[in-house]
Each structure stands twice: as C-alpha cells, then as structure tokens.
Short mmCIF file of C-alpha atoms and ligand atoms in Angstrom, two decimals:
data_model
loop_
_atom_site.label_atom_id
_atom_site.label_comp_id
_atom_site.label_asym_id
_atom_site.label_seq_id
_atom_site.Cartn_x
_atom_site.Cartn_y
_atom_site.Cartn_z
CA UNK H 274 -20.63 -14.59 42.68
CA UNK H 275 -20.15 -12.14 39.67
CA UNK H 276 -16.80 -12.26 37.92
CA UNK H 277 -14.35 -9.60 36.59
CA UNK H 278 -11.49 -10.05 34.58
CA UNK H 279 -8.37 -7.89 35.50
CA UNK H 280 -5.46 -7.76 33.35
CA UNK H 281 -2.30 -5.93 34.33
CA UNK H 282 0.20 -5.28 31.23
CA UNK H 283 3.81 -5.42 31.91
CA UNK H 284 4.52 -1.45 33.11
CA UNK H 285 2.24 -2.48 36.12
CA UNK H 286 3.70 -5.33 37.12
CA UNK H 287 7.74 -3.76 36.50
CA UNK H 288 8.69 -4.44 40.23
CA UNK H 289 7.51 -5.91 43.20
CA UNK H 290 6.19 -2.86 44.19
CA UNK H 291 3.75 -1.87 41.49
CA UNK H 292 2.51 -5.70 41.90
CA UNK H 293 1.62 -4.60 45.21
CA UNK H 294 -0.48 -1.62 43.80
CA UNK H 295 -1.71 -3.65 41.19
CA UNK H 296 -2.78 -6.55 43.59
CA UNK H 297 -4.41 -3.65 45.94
CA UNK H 298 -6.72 -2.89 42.96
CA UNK H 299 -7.48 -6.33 42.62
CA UNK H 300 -8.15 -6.78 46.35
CA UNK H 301 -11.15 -3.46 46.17
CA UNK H 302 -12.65 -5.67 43.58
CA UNK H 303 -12.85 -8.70 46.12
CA UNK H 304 -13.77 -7.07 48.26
CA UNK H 305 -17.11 -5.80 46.63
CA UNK H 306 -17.63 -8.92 46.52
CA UNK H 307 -16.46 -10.17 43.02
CA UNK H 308 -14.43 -13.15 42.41
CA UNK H 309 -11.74 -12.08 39.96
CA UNK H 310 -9.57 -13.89 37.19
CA UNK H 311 -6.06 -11.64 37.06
CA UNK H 312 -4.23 -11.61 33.69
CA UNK H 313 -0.51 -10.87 34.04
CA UNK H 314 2.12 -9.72 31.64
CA UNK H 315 5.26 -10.44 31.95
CA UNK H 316 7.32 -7.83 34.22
CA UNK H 317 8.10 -4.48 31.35
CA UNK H 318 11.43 -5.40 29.63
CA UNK H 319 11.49 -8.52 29.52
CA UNK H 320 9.65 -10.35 26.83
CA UNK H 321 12.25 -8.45 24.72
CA UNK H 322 14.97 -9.24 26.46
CA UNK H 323 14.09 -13.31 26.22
CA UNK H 324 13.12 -12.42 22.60
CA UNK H 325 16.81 -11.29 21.78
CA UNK H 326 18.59 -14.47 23.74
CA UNK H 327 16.28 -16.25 21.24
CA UNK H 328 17.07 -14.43 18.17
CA UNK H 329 20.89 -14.11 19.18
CA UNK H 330 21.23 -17.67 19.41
CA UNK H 331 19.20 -18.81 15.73
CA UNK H 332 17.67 -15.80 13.69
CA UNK H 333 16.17 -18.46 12.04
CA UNK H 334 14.57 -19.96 15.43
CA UNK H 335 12.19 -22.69 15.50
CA UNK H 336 9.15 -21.15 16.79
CA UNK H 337 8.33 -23.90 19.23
CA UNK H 338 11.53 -23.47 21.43
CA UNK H 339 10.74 -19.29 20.84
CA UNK H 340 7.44 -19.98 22.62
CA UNK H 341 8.75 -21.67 25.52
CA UNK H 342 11.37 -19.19 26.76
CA UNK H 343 9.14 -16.07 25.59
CA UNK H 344 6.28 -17.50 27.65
CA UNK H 345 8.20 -17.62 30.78
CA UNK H 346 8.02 -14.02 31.47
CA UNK H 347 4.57 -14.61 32.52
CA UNK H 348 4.92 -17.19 34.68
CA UNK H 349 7.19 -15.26 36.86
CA UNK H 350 4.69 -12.60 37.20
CA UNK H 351 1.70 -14.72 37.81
CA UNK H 352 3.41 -16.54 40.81
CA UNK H 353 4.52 -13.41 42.57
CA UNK H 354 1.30 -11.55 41.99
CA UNK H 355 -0.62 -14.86 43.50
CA UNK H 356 1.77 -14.45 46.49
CA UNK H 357 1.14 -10.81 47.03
CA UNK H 358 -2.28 -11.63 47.00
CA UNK H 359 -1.60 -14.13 49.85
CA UNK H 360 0.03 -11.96 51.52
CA UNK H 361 -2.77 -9.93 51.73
CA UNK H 362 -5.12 -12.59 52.81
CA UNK H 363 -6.63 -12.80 49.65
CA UNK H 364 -7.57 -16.84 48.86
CA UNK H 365 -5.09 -16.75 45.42
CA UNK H 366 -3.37 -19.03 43.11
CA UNK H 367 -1.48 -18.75 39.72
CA UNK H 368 -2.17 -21.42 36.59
CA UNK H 369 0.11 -21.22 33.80
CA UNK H 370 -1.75 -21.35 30.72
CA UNK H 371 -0.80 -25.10 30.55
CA UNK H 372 -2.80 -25.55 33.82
CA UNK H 373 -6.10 -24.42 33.22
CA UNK H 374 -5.12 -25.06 30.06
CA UNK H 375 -6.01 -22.56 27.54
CA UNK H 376 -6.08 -24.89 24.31
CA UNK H 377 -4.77 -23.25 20.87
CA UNK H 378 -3.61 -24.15 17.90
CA UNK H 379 -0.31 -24.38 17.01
CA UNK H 380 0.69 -21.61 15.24
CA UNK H 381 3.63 -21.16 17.67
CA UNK H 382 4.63 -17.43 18.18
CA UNK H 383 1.32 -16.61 16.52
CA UNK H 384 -1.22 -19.01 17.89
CA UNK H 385 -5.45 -18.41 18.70
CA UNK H 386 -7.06 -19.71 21.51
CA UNK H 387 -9.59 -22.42 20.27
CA UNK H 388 -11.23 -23.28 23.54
CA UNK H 389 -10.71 -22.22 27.55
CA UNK H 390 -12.58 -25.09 29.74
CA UNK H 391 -13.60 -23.51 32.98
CA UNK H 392 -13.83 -26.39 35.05
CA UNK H 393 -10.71 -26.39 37.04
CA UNK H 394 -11.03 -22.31 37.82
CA UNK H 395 -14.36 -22.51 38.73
CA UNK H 396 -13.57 -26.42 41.21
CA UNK H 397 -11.35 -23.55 42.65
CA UNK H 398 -13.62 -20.59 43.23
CA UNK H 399 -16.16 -23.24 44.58
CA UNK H 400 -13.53 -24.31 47.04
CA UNK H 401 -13.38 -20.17 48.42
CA UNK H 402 -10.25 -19.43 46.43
CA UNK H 403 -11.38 -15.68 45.33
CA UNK H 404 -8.36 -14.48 42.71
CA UNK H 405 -7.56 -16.67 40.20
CA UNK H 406 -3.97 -15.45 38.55
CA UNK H 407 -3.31 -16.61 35.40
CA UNK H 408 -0.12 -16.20 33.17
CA UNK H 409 -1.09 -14.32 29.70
CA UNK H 410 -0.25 -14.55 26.20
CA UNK H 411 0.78 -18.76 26.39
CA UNK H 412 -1.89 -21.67 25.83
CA UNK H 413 -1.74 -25.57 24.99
CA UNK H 414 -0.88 -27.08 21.37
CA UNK H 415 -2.96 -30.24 20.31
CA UNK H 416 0.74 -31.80 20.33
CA UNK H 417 1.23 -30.80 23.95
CA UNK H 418 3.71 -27.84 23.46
CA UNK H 419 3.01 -24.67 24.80
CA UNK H 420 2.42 -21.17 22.61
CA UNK H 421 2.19 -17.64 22.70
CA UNK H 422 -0.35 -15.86 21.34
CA UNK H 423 1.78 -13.12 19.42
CA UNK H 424 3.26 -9.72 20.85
CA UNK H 425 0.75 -7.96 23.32
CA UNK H 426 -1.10 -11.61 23.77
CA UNK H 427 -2.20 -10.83 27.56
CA UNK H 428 -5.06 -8.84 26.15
CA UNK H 429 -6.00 -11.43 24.05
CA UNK H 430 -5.71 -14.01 27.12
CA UNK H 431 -7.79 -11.34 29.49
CA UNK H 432 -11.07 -11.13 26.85
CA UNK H 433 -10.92 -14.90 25.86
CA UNK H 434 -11.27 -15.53 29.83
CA UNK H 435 -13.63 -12.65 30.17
CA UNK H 436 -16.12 -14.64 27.39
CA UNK H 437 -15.22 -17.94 28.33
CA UNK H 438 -16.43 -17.44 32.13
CA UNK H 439 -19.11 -14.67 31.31
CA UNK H 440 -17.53 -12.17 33.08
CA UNK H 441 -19.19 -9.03 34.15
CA UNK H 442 -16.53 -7.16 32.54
CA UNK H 443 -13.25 -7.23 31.43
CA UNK H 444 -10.80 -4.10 32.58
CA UNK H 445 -7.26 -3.82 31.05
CA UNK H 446 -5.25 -1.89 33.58
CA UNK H 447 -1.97 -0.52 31.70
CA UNK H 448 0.37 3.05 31.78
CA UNK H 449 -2.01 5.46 30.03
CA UNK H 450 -5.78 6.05 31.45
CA UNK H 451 -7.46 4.72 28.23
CA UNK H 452 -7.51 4.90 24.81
CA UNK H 453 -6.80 8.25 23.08
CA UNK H 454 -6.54 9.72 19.17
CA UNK H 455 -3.30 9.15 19.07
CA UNK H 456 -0.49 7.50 21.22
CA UNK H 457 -0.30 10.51 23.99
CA UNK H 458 3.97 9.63 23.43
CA UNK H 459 3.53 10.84 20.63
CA UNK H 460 1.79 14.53 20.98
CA UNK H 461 0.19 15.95 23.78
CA UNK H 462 -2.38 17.05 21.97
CA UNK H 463 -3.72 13.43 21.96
CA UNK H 464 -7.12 13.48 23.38
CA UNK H 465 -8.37 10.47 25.69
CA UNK H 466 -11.91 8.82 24.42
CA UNK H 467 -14.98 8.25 26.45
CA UNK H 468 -15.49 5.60 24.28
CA UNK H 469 -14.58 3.93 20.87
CA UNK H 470 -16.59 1.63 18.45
CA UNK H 471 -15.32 -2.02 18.54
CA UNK H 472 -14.20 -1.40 14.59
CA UNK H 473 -12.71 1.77 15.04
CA UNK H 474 -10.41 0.22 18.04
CA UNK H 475 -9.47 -2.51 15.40
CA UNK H 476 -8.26 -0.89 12.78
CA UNK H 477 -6.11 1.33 15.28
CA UNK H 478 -4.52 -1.62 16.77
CA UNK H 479 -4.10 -3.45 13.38
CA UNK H 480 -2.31 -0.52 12.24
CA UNK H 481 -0.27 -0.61 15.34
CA UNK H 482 -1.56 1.37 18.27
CA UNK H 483 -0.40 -1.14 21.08
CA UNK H 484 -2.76 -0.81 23.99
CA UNK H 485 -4.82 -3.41 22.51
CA UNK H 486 -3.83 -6.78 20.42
CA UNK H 487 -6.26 -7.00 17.66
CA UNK H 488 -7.12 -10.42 18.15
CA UNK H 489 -8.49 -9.12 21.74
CA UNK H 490 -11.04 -6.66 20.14
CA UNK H 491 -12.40 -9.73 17.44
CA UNK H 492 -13.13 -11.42 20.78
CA UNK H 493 -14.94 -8.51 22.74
CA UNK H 494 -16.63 -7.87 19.50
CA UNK H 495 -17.95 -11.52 18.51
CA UNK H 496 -18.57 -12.49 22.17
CA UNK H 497 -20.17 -9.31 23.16
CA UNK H 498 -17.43 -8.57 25.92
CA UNK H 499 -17.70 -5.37 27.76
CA UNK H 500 -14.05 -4.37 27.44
CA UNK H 501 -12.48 -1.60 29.00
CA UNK H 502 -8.81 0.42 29.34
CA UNK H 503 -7.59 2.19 31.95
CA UNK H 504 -5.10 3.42 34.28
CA UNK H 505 -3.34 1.16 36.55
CA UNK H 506 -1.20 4.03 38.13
CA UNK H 507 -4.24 6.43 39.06
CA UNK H 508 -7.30 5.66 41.85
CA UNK H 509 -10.15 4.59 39.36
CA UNK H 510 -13.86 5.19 39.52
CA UNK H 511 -16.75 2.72 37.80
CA UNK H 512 -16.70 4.99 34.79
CA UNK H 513 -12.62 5.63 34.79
CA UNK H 514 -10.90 4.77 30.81
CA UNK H 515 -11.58 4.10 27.82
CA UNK H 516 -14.97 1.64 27.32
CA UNK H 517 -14.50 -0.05 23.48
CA UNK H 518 -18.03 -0.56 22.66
CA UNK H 519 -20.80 -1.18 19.84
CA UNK H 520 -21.09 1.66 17.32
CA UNK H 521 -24.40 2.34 18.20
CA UNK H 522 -23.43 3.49 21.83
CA UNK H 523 -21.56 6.35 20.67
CA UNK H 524 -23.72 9.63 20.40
CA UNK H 525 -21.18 11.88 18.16
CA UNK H 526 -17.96 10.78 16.36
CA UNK H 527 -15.29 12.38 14.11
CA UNK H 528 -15.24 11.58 10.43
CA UNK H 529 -11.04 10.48 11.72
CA UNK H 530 -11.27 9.09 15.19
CA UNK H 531 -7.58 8.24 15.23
CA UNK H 532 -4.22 8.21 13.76
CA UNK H 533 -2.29 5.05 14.61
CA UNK H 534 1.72 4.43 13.53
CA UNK H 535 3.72 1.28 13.17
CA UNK H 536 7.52 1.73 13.13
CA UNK H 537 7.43 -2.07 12.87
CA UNK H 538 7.55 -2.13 8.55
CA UNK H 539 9.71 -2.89 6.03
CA UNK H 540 8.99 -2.38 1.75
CA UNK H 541 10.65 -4.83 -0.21
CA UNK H 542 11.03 -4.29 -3.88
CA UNK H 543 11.81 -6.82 -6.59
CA UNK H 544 13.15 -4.86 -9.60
CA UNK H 545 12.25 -5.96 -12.70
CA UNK H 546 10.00 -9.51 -12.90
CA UNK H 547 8.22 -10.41 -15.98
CA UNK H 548 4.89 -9.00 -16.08
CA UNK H 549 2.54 -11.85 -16.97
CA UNK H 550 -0.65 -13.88 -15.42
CA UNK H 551 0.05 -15.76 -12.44
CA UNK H 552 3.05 -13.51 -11.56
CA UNK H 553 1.37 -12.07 -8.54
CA UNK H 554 0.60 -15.90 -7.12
CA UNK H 555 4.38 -17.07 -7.94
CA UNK H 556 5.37 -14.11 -5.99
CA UNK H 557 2.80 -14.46 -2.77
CA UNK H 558 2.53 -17.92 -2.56
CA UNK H 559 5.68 -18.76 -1.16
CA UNK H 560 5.85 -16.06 0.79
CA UNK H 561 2.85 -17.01 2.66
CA UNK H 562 4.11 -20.22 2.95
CA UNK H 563 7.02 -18.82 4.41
CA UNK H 564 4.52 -17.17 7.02
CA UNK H 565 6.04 -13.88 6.00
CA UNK H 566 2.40 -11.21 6.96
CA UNK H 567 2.52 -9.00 3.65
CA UNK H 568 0.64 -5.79 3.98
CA UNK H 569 0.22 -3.35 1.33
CA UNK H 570 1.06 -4.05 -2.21
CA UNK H 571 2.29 -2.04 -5.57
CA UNK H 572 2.57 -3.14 -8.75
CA UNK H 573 4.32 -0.36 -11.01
CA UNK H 574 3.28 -0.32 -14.68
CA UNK H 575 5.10 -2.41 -16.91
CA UNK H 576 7.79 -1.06 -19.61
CA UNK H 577 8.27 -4.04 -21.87
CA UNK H 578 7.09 -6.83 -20.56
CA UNK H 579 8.60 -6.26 -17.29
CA UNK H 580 7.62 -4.30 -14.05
CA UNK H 581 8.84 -3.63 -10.20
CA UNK H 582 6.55 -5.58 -7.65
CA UNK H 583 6.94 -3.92 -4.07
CA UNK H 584 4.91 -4.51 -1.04
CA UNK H 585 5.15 -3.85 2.88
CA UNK H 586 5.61 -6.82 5.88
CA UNK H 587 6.88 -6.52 9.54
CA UNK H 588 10.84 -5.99 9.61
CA UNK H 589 11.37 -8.92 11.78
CA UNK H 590 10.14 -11.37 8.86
CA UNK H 591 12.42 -9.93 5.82
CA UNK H 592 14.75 -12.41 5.92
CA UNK H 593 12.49 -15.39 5.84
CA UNK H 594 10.91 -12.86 2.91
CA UNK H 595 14.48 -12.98 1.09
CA UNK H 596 15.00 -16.58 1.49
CA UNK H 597 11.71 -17.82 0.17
CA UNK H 598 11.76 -15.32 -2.86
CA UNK H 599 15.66 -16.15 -3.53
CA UNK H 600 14.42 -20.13 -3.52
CA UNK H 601 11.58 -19.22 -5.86
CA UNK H 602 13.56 -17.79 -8.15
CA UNK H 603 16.58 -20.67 -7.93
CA UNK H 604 13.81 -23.50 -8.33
CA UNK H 605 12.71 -20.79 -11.44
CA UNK H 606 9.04 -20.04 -10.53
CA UNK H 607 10.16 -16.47 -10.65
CA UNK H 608 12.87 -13.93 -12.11
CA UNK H 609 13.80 -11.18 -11.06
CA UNK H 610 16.64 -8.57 -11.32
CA UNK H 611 17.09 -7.19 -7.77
CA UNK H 612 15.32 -7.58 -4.63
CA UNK H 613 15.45 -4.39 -2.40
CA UNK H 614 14.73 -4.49 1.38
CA UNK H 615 13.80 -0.97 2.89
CA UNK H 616 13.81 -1.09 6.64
CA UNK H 617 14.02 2.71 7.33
CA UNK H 618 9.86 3.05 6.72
CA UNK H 619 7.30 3.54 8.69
CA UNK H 620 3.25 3.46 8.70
CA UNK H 621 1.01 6.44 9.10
CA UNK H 622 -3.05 5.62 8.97
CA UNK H 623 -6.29 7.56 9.80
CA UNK H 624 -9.04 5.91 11.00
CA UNK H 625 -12.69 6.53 11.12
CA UNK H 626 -15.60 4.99 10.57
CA UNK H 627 -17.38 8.69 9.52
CA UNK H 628 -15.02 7.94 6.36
CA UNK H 629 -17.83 5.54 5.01
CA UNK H 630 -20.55 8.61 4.34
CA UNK H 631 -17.61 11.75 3.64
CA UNK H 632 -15.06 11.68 1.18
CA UNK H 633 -12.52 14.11 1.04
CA UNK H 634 -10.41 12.33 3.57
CA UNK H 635 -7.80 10.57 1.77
CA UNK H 636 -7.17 14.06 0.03
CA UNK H 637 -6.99 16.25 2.60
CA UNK H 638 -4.35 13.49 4.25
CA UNK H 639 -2.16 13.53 1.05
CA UNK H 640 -2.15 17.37 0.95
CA UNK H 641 -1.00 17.46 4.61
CA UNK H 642 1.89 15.06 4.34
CA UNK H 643 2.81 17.19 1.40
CA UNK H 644 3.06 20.64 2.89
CA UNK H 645 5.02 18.83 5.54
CA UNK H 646 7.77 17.99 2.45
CA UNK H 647 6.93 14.48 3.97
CA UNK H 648 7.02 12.06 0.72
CA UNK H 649 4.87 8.55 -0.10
CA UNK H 650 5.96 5.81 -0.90
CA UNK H 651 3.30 3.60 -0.62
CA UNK H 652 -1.19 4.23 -0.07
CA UNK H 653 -3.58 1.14 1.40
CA UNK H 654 -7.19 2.16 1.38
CA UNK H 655 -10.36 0.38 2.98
CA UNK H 656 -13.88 1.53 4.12
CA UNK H 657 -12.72 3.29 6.98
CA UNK H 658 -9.04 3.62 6.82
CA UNK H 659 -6.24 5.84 5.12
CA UNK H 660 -2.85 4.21 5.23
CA UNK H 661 0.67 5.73 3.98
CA UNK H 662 4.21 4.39 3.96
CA UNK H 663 6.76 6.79 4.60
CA UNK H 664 10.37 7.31 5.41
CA UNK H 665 10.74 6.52 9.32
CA UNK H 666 12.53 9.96 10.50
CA UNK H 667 9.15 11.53 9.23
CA UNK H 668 7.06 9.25 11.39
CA UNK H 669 6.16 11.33 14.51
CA UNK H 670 6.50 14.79 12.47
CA UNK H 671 2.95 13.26 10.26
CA UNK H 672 1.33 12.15 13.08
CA UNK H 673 1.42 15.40 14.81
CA UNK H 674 0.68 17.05 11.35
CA UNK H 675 -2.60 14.56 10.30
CA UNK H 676 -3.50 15.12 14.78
CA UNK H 677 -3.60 18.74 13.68
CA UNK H 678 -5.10 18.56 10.45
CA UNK H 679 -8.50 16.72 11.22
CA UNK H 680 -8.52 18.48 14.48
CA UNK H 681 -8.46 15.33 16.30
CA UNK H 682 -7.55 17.32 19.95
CA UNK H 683 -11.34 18.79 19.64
CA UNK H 684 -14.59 16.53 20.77
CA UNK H 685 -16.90 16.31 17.47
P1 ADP A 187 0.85 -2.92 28.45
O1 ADP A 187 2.23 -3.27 28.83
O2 ADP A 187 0.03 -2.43 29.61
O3 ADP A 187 0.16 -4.00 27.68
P2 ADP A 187 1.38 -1.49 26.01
O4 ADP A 187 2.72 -0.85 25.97
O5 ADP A 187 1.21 -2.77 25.28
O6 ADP A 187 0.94 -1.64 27.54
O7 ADP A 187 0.27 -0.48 25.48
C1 ADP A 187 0.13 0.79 26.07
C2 ADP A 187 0.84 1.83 25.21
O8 ADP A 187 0.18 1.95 23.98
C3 ADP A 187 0.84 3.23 25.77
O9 ADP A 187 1.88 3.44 26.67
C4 ADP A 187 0.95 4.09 24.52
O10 ADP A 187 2.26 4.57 24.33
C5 ADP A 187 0.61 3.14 23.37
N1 ADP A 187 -0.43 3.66 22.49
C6 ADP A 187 -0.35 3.67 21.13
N2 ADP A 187 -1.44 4.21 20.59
C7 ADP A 187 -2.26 4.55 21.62
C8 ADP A 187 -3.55 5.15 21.70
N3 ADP A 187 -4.23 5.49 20.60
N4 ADP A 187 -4.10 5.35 22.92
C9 ADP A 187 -3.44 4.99 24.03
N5 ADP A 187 -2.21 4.43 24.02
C10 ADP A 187 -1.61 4.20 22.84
N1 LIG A 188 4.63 -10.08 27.50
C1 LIG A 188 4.07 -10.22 26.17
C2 LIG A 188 4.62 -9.12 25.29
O1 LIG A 188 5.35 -8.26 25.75
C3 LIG A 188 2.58 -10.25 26.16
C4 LIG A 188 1.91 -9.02 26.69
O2 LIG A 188 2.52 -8.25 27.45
O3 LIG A 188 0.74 -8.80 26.38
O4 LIG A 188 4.33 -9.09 24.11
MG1 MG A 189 0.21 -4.58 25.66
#
C-alpha cells in the first residue's frame, strides 16, 4: 500500500481534543487507502516545562539524564493518539523511538539519526495494523541510552521516516497553513508561499524560523523527500501549504524570499587578548570542546598588540562559554582582561537565493535598519544570506521594517 508520513507538532496535539482532530485527519488518509506512519510532538508546553525541572535541578545537567525526561513528552502523546485511533477503529499502535528503534549517535540533547530499520513497522503493517504512531524527536545511543534530536526534533523524526520507508510524502501538520516570508506573529503582512527552494527553507530555519528543524530540510533535500507544511486546524486539500521543493520547481522568486529572527543569541566579548597567531584557535578550541555552537565572529583591530575578540552563540550555552574560556585562561592558553556576556541581542537575516546574481542587498538592509535608529552590532554574510545582530527590543520593529523594505508582502 502507499505510505504517508504525518507529523503533528505540539499545538495540535495540546489536548485530547485536538488529538481527536488531528487523528480524524489521519483517519481520511486511511481511508484513501494509505497506510500512514504518525509523528507526534509532545503536547504544546511541555517540553519546556520538563526542560526547566531539568535545568532547575543542575544548570550544568548531564545531557544523558536531560534526554530522558525531555523525551517523555512524546511518549505521552504517541500513546493517546494510538488510542484515539483505536477508538476510531483504526488498526493503531505507538513505538517509542527505542522500539522501532531509531538508532543515533550519541550526541545527547543534540543527536542525528544514523539509521531507521523498517522491519518491525512494516512485520506490523503486514499484520493489517494501518497507523503506525511513533514518538518524535528521541532515538537509540550505540550505548543503549535514549536521545533527543535537539529542539523542534519531530520534524526531523517525520522526514527521516518519510526516506527511510519511501514514503509518498511527508506532510507536517502544525498552527500556521505553511510557510510564509516571515513568521505571520510577527507582521501580518507576512505572505504564505506556494512553495520554497529546499536552500532557501534552510537558511530560514538555521537562522531561526521554527516551523522546520534544519536538520529535517538536509534530509528532504539529500533523500529527495517531498516535504510539505500545513495547517492542522483548517480542512486541507491535495495542494493545501507550503511544498519545500528543488529550486528548479519554482517559476519566479524574490531576490529576499524571507526574513527569519532568532531571539535565542547572546555576544560575548573578551576585552583585550593579545593579538598574535594562534589566538583565534586558543580561543575556539575549547569552546568547541565545550560544545558551546559559536555563530558569528568579530575581531576588532588591534591597538598595541592587543584587540577585543567578540562573537555570537545560543544564550542557553554562555555559561559553559564562561567556564571553558575562564579555564583557558587559568591553565594560561589565553589572557584576557574582561569577558562580557550580552544576552539582550537578537538576530535579524534576509534570505534569498536571487542574492547570488544582484548585489545591492546587504546595502539596502543596512540603510533600512538605520533610518529605523536601529543600531549593529554585529554582520554574517554568505551566498545567499544577510545576517545582523542587534539589540533585542529592536527585534520585531526590523523585521517589519526589512518585510517592508524588499516588499516581501508582494508575489515577484
Ligand atoms: P510545531 O509545534 O507544530 O512544531 P512550531 O512552533 O515549532 O510548531 O513552528 C510553527 C511556528 O513557527 C509558527 O507558529 C510561527 O510562529 C513560527 N514561524 C517562524 N517563522 C515562520 C515562517 N517563516 N513561516 C511560518 N511560520 C513561522
Ligand atoms: N517536543 C520537542 C520540542 O518542543 C520536539 C518537537 O516538538 O519537535 O522541541
Ligand atoms: Mg516545531
């Protein structure tokens, strides 16, 4: 029978009665005739809720015992949605990612699926079970302990399925109708997209538009998965949402295609470190060892012999940031004067892939943040992105200004 994947993010599975509506949707599918794999999230709410018990009890947590009370959020879901199904006659059962399993590696908090065997799913379907439910975001360590795949993981979980059983295609069902220029919460100017190249949808989710992980769109894109985003609150058609695509299906684009925010950043600054070779590496090395994610990176120029080193990583990680600098500097690999943590930023980035054949772009953004009084602190450049670092309270005000600016609300 052909397959579809279904994945419900957590606003459509918040109570037991929008699992009902959700498993309704699931139950048209079957009954087209489709055998279905359901992705769950955990119910809205409360992955962050089990993520503060953790970080109340050890802000220094080891990220094993993180992963198994963050992953249980799913599990809840994925039972009751299997029982709804039931409930509706629909042959169902939930697997926990342990169960099916969905082998990672074990970069807990953080880890990528390595391999899904189908085997036990399929036994299943074979047997006439028609909805298999399984819990998002968590997998299998080679050491036997379970994971999570990072924040927004279920999408990761729903396209790894969708290649690993050749699904026909894989729908993410969440609380807007598809992807748009910019998050609609934002302005309501925000325009939704018929469609949106594969590294377009990237970028905007690496620079922190939520409605897709990242790591989900490197796995439509490499396994050819036919991804799509839309509504689960709204009676959908076959063409409903967003459909993230190849480039070459797109007929006309925008030079920007979309401005994406990410309130999740902090600058750190280390005032005054000698400037000399191999500074840089005594300053990055530990903090990747640390795991700390740096971003974007400024080196000011150097007054005698010493200069300011500042660069951007998510807030959550600047105290493992302080402690491995402060322990680099005590074991005297590196000296510095002051190290400044700045948690009251936020970053601003246009994206297009038109931005590879026009210039003019990165200007015409500068000049807008600037008649806006809105100041930079830090710029990040790459083929077909623009990003800024700004001071938070500005956040919303420049993407509403940058929507405006490149005219973002009209089709090209
Ligand atoms: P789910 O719980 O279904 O996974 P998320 O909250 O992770 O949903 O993602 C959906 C949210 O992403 C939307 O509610 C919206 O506020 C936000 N968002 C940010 N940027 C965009 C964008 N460009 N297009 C659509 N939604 C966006
Ligand atoms: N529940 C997890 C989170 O909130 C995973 C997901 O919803 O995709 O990050
Ligand atoms: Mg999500």
């Amino acid at each position: 029978m052909p397959l579809l994947v279904m994945k419900f993010g957590g606003t459509s599975v918040a109570n037991i009665d929008r699992i009902r509506r959700a498993a309704k949707r699931v139950g048209v599918e079957v009954a087209k005739g489709y055998d279905v794999i359901v992705i769950v999230s955990a119910m809205a709410g409360r992955t962050n809720e089990l993520v503060e018990w953790v970080e109340d009890i050890s802000p220094l947590y080891d990220a094993r015992e993180y992963d198994a009370v963050v992953s249980s959020g799913e599990v809840v879901t994925a039972g009751l949605m299997a029982l709804t199904l039931q409930e509706m006659d629909v042959p169902a059962r939930s697997w926990q990612g342990w169960q099916v399993p969905v082998l990672t590696t074990s970069a807990h908090s953080a880890a990528r699926i390595d391999e899904i065997p189908t085997d036990n799913i399929n036994a299943k379907f074979g047997e006439g079970m028609r909805v298999a439910v399984v819990a998002g975001f968590q997998g299998l360590s080679p050491e036997g302990r379970i994971t999570t795949l990072g924040r927004g993981g279920s999408d990761t979980t729903a396209v790894a399925f969708a290649a690993a059983f050749g699904a026909e295609r894989c729908d993410i069902y969440t609380d807007v109708d598809g992807v748009y220029t910019t998050d609609p919460r934002i302005t309501d100017k925000a325009r939704k997209l018929d469609r949106i190249a594969f590294e377009e949808m990237l970028e905007l989710a690496s620079l922190g538009a939520k409605v897709l992980q990242t790591r989900s769109v490197e796995l439509a894109m490499r396994y050819n998965v036919k991804l799509r985003v839309l509504s689960s609150f709204e009676e959908q058609s076959d063409d409903a949402g967003t459909l993230v695509c190849a480039e070459e299906e797109i007929v006309e684009s925008n030079v920007v295609n979309g401005i994406a925010y990410s309130r999740d950043e902090a600058k750190m600054t280390l005032i005054s470190v000698a400037d000399r070779p191999g500074i840089a590496a005594a300053i990055f090395m530990p903090l990747s060892e640390a795991g700390v994610n740096v971003d974007m990176i400024v080196q000011n120029i150097s007054e005698e012999g010493r200069t300011d080193m500042t660069f951007s990583c998510p807030t959550n990680q600047v105290k493992r940031a302080e402690q491995a600098l402060q322990e680099a500097k005590a074991r005297g690999e590196i000296n510095f004067h002051d190290l400044v943590a700045d948690t009251n930023v936020a970053k601003v980035s246009a994206v297009g892939i038109g931005m590879r054949s026009q210039s003019g772009v990165a200007a015409q953004m500068f000049k807008t943040l600037s008649d806006e009084g809105i100041n930079i602190k830090v710029i990040a450049t790459s083929e077909i992105k623009i990003s800024v670092l700004i001071d938070r309270k500005y956040m919303e005000l420049a993407v509403q200004a940058l929507h405006d600016a490149f005219e973002l609300d009209k089709a090209a």
